[in-house]
Short mmCIF file of C-alpha atoms and ligand atoms in Angstrom, two decimals:
data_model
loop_
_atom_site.label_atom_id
_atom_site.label_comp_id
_atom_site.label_asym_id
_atom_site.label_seq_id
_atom_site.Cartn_x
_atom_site.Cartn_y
_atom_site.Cartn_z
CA UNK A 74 -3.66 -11.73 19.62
CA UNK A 75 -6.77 -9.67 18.34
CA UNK A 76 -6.33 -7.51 15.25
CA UNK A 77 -8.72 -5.57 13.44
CA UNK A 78 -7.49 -4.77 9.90
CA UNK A 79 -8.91 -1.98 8.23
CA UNK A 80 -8.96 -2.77 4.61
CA UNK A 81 -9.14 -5.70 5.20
CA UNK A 82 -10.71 -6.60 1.38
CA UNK A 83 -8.08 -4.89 -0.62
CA UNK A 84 -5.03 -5.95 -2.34
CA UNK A 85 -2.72 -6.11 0.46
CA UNK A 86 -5.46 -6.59 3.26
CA UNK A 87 -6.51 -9.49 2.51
CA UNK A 88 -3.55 -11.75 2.59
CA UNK A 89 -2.44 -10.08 5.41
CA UNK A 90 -5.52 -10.98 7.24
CA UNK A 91 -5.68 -14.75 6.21
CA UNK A 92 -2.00 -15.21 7.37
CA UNK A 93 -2.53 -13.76 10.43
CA UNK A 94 -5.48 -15.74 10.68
CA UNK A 95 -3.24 -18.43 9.73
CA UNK A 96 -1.15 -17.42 12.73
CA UNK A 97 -3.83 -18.32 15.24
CA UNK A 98 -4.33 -14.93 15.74
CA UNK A 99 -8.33 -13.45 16.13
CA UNK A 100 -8.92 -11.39 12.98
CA UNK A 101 -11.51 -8.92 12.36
CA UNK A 102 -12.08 -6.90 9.06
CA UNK A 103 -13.57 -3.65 8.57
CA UNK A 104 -13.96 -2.32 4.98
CA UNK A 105 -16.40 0.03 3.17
CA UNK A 106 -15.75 -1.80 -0.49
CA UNK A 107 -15.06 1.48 -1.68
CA UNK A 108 -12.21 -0.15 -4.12
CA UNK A 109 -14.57 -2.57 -5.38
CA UNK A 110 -16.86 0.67 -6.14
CA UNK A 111 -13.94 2.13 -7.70
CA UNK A 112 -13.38 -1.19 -10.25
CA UNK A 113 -16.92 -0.40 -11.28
CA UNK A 114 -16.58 3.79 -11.63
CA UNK A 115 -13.19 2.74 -13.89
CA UNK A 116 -14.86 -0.10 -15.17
CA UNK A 117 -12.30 -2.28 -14.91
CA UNK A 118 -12.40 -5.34 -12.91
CA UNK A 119 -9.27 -7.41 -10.77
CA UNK A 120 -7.34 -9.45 -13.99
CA UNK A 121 -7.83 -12.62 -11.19
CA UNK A 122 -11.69 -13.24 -10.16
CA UNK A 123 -12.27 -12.11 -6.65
CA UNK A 124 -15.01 -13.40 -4.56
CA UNK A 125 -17.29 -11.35 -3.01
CA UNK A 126 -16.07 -11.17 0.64
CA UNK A 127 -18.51 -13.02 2.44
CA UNK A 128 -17.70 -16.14 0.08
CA UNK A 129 -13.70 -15.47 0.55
CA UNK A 130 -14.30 -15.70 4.30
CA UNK A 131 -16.59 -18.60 4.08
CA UNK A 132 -14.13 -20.55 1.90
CA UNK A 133 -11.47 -19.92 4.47
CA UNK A 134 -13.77 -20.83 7.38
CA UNK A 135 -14.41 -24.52 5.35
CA UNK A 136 -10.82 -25.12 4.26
CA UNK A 137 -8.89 -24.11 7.64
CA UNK A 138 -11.80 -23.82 10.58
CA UNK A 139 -10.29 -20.08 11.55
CA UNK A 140 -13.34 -17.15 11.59
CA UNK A 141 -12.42 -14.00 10.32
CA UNK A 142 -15.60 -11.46 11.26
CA UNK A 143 -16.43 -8.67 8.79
CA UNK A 144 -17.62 -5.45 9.68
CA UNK A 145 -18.57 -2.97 6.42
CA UNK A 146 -17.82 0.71 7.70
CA UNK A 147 -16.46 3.46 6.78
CA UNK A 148 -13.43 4.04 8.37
CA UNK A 149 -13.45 7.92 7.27
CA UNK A 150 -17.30 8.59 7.56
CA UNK A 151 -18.60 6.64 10.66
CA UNK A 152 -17.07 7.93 13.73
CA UNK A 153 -19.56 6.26 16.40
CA UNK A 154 -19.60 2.90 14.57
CA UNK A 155 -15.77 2.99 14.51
CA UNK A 156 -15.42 3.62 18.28
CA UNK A 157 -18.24 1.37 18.80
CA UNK A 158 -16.21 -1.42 17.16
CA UNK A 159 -13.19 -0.67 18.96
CA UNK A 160 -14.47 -0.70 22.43
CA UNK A 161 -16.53 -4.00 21.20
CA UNK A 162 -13.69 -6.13 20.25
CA UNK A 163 -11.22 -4.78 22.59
CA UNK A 164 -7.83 -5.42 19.85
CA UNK A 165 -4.82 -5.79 20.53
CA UNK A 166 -3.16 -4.02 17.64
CA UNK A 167 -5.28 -2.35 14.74
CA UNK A 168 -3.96 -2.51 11.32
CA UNK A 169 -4.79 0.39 8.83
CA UNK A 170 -4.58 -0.17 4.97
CA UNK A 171 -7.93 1.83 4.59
CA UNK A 172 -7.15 4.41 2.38
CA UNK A 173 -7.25 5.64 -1.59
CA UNK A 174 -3.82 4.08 -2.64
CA UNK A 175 -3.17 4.98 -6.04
CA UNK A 176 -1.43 8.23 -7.23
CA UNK A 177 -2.59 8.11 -10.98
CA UNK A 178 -6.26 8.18 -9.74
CA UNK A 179 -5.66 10.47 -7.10
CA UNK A 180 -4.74 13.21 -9.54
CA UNK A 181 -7.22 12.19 -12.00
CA UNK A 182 -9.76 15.55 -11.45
CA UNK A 183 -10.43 18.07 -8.69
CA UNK A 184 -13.00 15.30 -7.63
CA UNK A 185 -10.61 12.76 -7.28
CA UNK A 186 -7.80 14.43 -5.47
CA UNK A 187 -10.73 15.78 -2.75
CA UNK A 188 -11.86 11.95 -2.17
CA UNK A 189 -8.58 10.63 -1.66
CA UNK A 190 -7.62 13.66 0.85
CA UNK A 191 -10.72 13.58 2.57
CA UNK A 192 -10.93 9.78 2.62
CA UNK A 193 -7.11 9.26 3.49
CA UNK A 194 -6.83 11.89 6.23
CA UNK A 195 -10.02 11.74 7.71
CA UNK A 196 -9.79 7.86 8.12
CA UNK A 197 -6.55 7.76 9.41
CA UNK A 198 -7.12 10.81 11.92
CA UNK A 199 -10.84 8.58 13.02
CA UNK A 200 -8.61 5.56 14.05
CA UNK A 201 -5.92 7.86 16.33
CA UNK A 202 -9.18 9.51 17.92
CA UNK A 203 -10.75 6.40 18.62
CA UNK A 204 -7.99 4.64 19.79
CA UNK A 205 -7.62 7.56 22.36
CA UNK A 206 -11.44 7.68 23.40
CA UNK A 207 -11.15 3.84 23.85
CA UNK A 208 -8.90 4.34 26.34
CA UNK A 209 -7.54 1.32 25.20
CA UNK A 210 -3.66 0.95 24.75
CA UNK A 211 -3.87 -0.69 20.98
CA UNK A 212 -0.64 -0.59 18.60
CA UNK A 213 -1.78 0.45 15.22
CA UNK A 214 0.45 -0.34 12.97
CA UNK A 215 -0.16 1.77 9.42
CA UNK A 216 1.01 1.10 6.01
CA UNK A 217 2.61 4.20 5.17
CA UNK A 218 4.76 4.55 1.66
CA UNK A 219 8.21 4.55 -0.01
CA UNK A 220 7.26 7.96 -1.35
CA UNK A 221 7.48 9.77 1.87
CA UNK A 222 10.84 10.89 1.03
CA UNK A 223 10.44 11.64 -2.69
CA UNK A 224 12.04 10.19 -5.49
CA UNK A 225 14.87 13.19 -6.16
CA UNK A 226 18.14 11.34 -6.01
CA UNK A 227 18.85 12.25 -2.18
CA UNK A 228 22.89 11.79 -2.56
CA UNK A 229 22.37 9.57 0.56
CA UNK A 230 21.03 6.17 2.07
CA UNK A 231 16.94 7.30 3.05
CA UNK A 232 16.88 6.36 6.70
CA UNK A 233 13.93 4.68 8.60
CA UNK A 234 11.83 7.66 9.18
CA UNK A 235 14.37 10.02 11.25
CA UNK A 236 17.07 12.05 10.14
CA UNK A 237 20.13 12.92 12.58
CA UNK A 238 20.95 17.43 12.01
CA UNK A 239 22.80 19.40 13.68
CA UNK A 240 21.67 22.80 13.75
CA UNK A 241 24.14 25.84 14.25
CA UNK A 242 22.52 27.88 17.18
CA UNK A 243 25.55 30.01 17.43
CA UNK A 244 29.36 30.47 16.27
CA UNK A 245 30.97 27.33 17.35
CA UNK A 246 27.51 25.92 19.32
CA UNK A 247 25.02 23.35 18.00
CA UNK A 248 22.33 21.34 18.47
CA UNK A 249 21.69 17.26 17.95
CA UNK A 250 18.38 16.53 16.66
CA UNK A 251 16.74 13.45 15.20
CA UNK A 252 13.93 15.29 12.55
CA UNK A 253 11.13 13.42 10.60
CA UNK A 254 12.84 13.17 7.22
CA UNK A 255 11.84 16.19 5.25
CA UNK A 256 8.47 14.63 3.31
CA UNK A 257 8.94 15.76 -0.66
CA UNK A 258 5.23 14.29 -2.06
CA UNK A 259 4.96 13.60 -5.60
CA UNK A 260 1.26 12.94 -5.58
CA UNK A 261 -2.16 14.11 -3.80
CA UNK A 262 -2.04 10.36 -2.70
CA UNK A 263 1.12 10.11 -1.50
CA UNK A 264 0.72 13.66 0.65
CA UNK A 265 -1.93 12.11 2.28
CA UNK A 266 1.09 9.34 3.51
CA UNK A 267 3.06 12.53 4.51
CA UNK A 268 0.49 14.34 6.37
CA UNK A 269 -0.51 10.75 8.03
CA UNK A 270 2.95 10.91 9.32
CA UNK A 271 2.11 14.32 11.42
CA UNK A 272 -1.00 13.01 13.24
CA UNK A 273 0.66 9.98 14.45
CA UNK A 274 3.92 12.57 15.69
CA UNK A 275 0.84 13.88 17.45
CA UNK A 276 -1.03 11.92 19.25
CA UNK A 277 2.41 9.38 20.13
CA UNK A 278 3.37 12.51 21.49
CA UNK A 279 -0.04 13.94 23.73
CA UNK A 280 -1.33 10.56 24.10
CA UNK A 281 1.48 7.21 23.89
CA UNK A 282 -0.49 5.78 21.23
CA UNK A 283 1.92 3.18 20.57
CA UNK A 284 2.42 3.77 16.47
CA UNK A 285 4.63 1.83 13.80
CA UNK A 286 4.04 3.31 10.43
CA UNK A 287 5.86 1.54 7.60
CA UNK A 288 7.00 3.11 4.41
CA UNK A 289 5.92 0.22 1.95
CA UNK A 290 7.33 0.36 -1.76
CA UNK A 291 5.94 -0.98 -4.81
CA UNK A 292 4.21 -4.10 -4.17
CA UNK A 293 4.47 -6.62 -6.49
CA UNK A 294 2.92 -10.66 -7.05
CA UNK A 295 -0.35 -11.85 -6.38
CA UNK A 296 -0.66 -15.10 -4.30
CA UNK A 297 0.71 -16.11 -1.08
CA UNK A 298 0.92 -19.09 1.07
CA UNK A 299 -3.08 -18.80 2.09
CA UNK A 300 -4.73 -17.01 -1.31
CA UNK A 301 -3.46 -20.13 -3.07
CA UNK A 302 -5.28 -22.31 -1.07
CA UNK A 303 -8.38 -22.27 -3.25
CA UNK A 304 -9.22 -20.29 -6.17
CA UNK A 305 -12.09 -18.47 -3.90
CA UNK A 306 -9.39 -16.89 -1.39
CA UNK A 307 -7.33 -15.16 -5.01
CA UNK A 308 -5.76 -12.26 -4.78
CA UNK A 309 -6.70 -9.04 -6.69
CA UNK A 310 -4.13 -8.08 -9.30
CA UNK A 311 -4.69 -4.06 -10.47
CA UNK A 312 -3.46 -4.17 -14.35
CA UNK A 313 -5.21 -0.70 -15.28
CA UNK A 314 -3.73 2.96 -15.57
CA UNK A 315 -5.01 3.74 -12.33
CA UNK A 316 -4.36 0.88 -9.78
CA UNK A 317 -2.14 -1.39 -11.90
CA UNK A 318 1.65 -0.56 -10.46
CA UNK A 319 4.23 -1.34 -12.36
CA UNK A 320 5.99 -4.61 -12.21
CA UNK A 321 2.90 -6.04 -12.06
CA UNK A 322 1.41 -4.78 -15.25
CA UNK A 323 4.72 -5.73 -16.86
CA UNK A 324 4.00 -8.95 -16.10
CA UNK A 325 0.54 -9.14 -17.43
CA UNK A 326 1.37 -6.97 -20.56
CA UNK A 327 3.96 -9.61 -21.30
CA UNK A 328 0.83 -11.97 -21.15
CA UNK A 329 -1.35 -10.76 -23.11
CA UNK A 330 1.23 -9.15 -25.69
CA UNK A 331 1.31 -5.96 -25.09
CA UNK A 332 4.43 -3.76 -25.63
CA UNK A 333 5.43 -3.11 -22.08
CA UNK A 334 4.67 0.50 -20.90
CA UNK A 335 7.67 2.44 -19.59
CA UNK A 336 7.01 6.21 -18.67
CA UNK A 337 9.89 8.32 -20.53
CA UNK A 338 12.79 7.09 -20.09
CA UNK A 339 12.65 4.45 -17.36
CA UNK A 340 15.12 5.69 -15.73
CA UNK A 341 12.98 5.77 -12.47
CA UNK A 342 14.40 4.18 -9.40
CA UNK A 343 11.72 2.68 -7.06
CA UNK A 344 11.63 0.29 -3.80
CA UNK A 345 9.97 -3.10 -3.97
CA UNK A 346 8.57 -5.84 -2.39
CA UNK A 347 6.86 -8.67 -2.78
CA UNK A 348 3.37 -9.27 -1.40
CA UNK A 349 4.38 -12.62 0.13
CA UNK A 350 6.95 -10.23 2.17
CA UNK A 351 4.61 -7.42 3.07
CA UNK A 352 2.22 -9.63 5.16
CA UNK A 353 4.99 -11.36 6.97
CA UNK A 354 6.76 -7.53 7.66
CA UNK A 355 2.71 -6.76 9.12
CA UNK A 356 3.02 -10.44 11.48
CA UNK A 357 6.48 -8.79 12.45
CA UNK A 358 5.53 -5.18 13.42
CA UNK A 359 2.37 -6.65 15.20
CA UNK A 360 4.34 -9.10 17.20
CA UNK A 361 6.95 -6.63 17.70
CA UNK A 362 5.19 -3.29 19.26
CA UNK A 363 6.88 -0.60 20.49
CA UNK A 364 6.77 -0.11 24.20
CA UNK A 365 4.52 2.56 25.42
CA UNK A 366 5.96 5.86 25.49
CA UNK A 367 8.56 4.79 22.64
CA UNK A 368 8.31 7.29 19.47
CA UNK A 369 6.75 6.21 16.66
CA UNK A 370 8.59 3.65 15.14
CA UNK A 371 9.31 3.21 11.38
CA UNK A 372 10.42 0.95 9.15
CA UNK A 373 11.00 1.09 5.83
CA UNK A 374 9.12 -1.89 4.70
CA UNK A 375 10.81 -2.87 1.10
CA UNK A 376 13.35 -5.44 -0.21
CA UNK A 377 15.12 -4.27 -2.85
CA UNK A 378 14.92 -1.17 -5.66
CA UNK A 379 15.38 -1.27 -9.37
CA UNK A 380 15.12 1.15 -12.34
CA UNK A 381 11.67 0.88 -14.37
CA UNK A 382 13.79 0.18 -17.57
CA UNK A 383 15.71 -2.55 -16.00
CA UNK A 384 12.60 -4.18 -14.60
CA UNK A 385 10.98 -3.82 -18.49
CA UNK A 386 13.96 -5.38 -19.94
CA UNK A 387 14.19 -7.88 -17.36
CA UNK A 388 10.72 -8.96 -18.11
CA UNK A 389 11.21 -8.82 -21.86
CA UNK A 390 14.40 -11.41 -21.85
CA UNK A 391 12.24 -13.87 -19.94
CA UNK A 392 8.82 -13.72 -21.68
CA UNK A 393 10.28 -12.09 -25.36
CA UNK A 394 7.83 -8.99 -24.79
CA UNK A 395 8.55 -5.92 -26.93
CA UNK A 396 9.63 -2.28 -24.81
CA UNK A 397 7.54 0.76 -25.37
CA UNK A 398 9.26 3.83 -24.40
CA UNK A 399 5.58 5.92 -23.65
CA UNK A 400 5.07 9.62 -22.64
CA UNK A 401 4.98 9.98 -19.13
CA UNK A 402 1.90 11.59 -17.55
CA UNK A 403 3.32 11.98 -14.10
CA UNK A 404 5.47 14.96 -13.24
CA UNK A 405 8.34 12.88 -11.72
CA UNK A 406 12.35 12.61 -11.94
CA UNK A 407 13.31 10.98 -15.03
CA UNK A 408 16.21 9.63 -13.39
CA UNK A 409 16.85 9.01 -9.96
CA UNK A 410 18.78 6.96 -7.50
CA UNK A 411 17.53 5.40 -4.92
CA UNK A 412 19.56 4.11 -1.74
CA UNK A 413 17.76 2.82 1.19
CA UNK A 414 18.01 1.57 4.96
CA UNK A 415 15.92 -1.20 5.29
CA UNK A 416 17.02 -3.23 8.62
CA UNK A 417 14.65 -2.62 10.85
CA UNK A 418 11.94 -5.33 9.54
CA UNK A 419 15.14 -8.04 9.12
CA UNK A 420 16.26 -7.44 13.01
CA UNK A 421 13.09 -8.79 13.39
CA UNK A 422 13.72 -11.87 11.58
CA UNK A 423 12.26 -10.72 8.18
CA UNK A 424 14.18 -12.71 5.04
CA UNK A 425 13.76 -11.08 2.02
CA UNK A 426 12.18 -12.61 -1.11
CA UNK A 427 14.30 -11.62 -3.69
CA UNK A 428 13.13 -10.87 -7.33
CA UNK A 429 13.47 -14.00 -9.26
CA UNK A 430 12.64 -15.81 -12.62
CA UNK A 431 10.85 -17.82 -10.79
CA UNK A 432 8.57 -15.79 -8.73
CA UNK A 433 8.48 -13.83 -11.85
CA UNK A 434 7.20 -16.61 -13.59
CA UNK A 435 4.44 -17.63 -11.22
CA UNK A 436 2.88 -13.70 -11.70
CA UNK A 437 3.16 -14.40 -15.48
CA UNK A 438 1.88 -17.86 -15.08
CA UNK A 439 -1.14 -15.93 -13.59
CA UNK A 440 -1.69 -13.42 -15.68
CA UNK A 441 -1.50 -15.86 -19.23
CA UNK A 442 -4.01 -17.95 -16.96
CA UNK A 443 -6.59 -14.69 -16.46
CA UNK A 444 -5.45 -13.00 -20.09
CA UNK A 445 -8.84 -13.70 -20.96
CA UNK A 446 -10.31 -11.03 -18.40
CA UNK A 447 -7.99 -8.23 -19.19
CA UNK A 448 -9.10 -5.47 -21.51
CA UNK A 449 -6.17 -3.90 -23.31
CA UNK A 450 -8.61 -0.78 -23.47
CA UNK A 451 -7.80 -0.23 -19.75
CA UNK A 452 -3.98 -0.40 -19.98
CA UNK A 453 -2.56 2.73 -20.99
CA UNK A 454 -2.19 5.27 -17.84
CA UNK A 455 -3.98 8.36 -18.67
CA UNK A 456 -4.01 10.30 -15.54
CA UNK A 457 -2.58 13.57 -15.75
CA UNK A 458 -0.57 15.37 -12.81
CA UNK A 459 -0.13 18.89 -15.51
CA UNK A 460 -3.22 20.93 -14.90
CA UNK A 461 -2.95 22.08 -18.51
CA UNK A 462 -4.78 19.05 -19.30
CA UNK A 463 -8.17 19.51 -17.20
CA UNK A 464 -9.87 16.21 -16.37
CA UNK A 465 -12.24 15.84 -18.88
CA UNK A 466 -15.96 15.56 -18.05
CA UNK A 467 -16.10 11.71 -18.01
CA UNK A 468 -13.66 11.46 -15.35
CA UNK A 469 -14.89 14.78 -13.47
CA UNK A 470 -16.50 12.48 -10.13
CA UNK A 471 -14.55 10.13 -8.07
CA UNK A 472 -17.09 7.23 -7.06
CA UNK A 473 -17.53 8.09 -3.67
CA UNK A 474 -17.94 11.63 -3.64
P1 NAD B 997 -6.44 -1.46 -1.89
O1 NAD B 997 -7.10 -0.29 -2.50
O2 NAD B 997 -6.41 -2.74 -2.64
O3 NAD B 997 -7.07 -1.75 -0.46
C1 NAD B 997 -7.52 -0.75 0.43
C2 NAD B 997 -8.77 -1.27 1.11
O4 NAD B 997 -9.22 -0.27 2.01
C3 NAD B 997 -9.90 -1.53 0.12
O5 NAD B 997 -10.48 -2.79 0.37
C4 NAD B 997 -10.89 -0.39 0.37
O6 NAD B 997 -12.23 -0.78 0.12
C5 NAD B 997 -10.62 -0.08 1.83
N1 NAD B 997 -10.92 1.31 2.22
C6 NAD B 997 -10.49 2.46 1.64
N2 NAD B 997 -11.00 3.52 2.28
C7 NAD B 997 -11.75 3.04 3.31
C8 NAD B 997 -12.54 3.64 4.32
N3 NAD B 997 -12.68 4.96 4.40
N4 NAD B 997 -13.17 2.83 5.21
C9 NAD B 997 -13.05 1.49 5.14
N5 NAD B 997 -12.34 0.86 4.18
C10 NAD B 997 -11.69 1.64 3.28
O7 NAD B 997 -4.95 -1.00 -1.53
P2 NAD B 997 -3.68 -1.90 -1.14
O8 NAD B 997 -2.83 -2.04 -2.33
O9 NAD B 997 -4.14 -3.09 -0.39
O10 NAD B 997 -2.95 -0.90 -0.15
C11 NAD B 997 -3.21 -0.94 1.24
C12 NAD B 997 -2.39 0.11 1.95
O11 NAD B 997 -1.01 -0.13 1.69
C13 NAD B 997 -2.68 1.52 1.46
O12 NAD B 997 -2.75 2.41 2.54
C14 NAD B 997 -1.51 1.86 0.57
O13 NAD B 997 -1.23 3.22 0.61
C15 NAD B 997 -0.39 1.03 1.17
N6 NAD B 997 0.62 0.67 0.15
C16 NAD B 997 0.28 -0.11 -0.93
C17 NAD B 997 1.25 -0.41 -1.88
C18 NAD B 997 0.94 -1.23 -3.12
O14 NAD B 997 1.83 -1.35 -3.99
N7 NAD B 997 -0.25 -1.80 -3.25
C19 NAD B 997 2.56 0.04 -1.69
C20 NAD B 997 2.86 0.83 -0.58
C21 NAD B 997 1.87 1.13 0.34
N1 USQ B 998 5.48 3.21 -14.46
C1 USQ B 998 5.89 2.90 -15.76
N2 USQ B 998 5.03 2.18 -16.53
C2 USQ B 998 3.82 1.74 -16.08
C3 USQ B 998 3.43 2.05 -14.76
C4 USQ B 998 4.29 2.79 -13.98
O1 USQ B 998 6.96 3.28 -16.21
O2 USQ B 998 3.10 1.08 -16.85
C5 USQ B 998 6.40 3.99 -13.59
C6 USQ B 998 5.77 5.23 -12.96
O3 USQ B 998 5.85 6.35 -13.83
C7 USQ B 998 6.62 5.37 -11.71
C8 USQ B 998 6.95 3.93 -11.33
O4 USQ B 998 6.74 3.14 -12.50
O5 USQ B 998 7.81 6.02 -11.99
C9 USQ B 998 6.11 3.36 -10.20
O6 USQ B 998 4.73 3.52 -10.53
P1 USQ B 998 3.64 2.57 -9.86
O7 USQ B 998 2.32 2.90 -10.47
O8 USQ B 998 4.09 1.16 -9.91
O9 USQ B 998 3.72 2.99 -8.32
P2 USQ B 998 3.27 4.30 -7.55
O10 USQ B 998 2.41 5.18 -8.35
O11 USQ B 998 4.50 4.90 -6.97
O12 USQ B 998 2.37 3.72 -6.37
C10 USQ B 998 2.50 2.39 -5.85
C11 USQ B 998 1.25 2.10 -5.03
C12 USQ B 998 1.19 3.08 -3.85
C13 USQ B 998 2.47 2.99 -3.05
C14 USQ B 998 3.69 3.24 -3.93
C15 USQ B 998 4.99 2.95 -3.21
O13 USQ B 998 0.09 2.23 -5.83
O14 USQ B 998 0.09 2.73 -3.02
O15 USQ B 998 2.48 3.92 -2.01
O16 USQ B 998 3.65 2.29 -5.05
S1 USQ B 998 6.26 4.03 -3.71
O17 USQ B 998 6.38 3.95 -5.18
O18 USQ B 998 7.47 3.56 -3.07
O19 USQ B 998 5.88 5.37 -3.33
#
């Protein structure tokens, strides 16, 4: 199968593109290293050393014999060379990571929440239009988020995407509908996710692009199967305010002994997975499409959901870490449950990786290994989502605006 992954240098791109690689299947990046431009406007570099990507793909090239071509464009800016691409390589399916994927530094400034809304929407809306001008019938398949639905406790299990009402049209009389479930944002970022979720209603609708969108949690690890090869194919692993989410920067405060940031009380539910399980749930959906025609189909692509407080004292039995209960910057639920419906990416033969010592340990074993690259300066999440608090003028431009 061809796939061109966009994003294909990030956090989750990457892997996903060696292991489909890995998979025999004809892989093509495209990526405008805006997140490595990011690392240098936050000044704050990946805690594990990441190649440049002509040396990760090189690396892979030697070790396994599989090419994986790399195109740098912008996914949001460049139209013609998008299309261009598209009608060029002819893919099969089309994966779309490229976006700005962190809520703290999408509500860091004016600046910042205009990049990631221009980059996120414009990007995602470029791929639909060229997939229609290509003529071509390509399933994209988009990683979508968790926070879709909101994190107010919802009193019931969050479906896959659709809701079933019934609507009272008269006395006695109503209608059956299946409804998008009503999108409750709690970032600029993650409204981005929500209004993604209207163009590809869209143009399934006027045009059959065949769409899966999956609602991703909180990814956590580093390595899989391929990036441990050799230490050139590493993962990136975000520790800062901005990028670093939060199991993950448990891990590495734990490593570097740091008391382990929990916002408030903790007493935030979230979804998670781990990476090793997000790019086999991406090999799924891909081999999987919907037929043409079919709505857009969504999964909700996460394992299993814990409480931020649990996770920190979970962490702090295993490694002896001290708990710091910190002010929260984020306007967000300081409680919530969280009940989900995730079998639509196991019907397709997905096993869940369960959070375990031991895969906890090999993240920890990672970080203590990198400790030496982290700097505690960039740990503590200062993003603020009150307005009170202007931006101030340090953090007043997002890199690529
Ligand atoms: P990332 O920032 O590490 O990777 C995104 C990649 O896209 C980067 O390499 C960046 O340079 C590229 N990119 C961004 N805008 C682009 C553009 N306009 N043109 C071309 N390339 C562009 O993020 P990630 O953690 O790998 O996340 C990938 C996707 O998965 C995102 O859409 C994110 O919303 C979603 N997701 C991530 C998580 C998580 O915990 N990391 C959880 C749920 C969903
Ligand atoms: N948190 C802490 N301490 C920390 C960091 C975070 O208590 O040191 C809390 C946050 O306040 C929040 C929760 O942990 O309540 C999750 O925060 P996060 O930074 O790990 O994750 P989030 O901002 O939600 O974003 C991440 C990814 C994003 C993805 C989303 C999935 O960056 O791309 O869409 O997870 S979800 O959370 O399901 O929306």
């Amino acid at each position: 199968m061809k796939v061109l992954v966009l994003g294909g240098d990030g956090f989750c791109g990457w892997p996903t593109a060696l292991h489909l690689s890995a998979q025999n299947d004809q892989v093509l990046i495209a990526d405008n290293m805006s997140r490595r431009r990011i690392d240098r406007e936050l000044q704050v570099e990946s805690l594990t050393p990441i190649e440049q990507l002509p040396v990760r793909l090189d690396a892979w090239q030697t070790l396994t014999g599989q090419t994986i071509r790399f195109v740098e464009l912008d996914v949001a800016m460049e139209y013609e060379r998008l299309l261009a691409l598209i009608h060029e390589a002819q893919p099969d399916a089309v994966v779309h990571f490229a976006e700005q994927r962190a809520a703290p530094y999408s509500m860091k400034s004016a600046a910042h929440k205009r990049y990631t809304v221009d980059n996120n929407l414009r990007a995602t809306h470029n791929v639909l239009c060229a997939i229609v001008e290509s003529s071509l019938d390509i399933h994209l398949v988009h990683l979508g988020t968790m926070g879709v639905y909101g994190y107010q406790t919802a009193g019931l299990r969050i479906p896959e995407g659709y809701l079933p009402v019934s609507i009272e049209i008269a006395p006695g009389q109503s209608v059956q509908r299946e409804i998008l479930f009503p999108s409750d944002p709690g970032s600029v970022y993650h409204m981005t996710k929500t209004q993604d979720q209207l163009f590809f209603y869209f143009y399934n609708k006027n045009d059959k692009v065949r769409v899966t969108d999956l609602h991703q949690g909180v990814v956590w690890g580093t390595q899989t199967k391929e990036t441990q090869l050799d230490e050139r194919l590493i993962n990136r692993f975000d520790y800062d305010g901005d990028y670093g989410t939060v199991l993950n920067r448990f891990l590495m405060q734990a490593a570097v002994g740091y008391p382990l940031t929990v916002h408030g009380s903790g007493g935030q539910t979230r979804a998670f997975i781990h990476i090793r399980d997000t790019v086999r749930c991406i090999e799924l959906a891909i081999h999987n499409p919907p037929r043409r025609g079919e709505r857009v189909r969504i999964f909700n692509q996460a394992t299993e959901t814990h409480r931020v407080r649990d996770l920190a004292q979970l962490v702090a039995r295993l490694t002896g870490a001290t708990v710091q209960h910190v002010p929260n910057m984020r306007i967000e639920a300081e409680e919530n449950e969280l009940l989900i419906h995730n079998q639509g990416l196991r019907d397709l033969g997905l096993q869940p990786i369960r959070l375990s010592d031991g895969l906890l340990e090999e993240v920890h074993a990672i970080s203590k290994r990198y400790a030496h690259r982290c700097d505690r300066s960039k740990i503590p999440c200062l993003s603020q989502w009150r307005a009170e608090h202007a931006a101030t003028p340090t953090s007043r431009s997002a890199t690529c605006t």
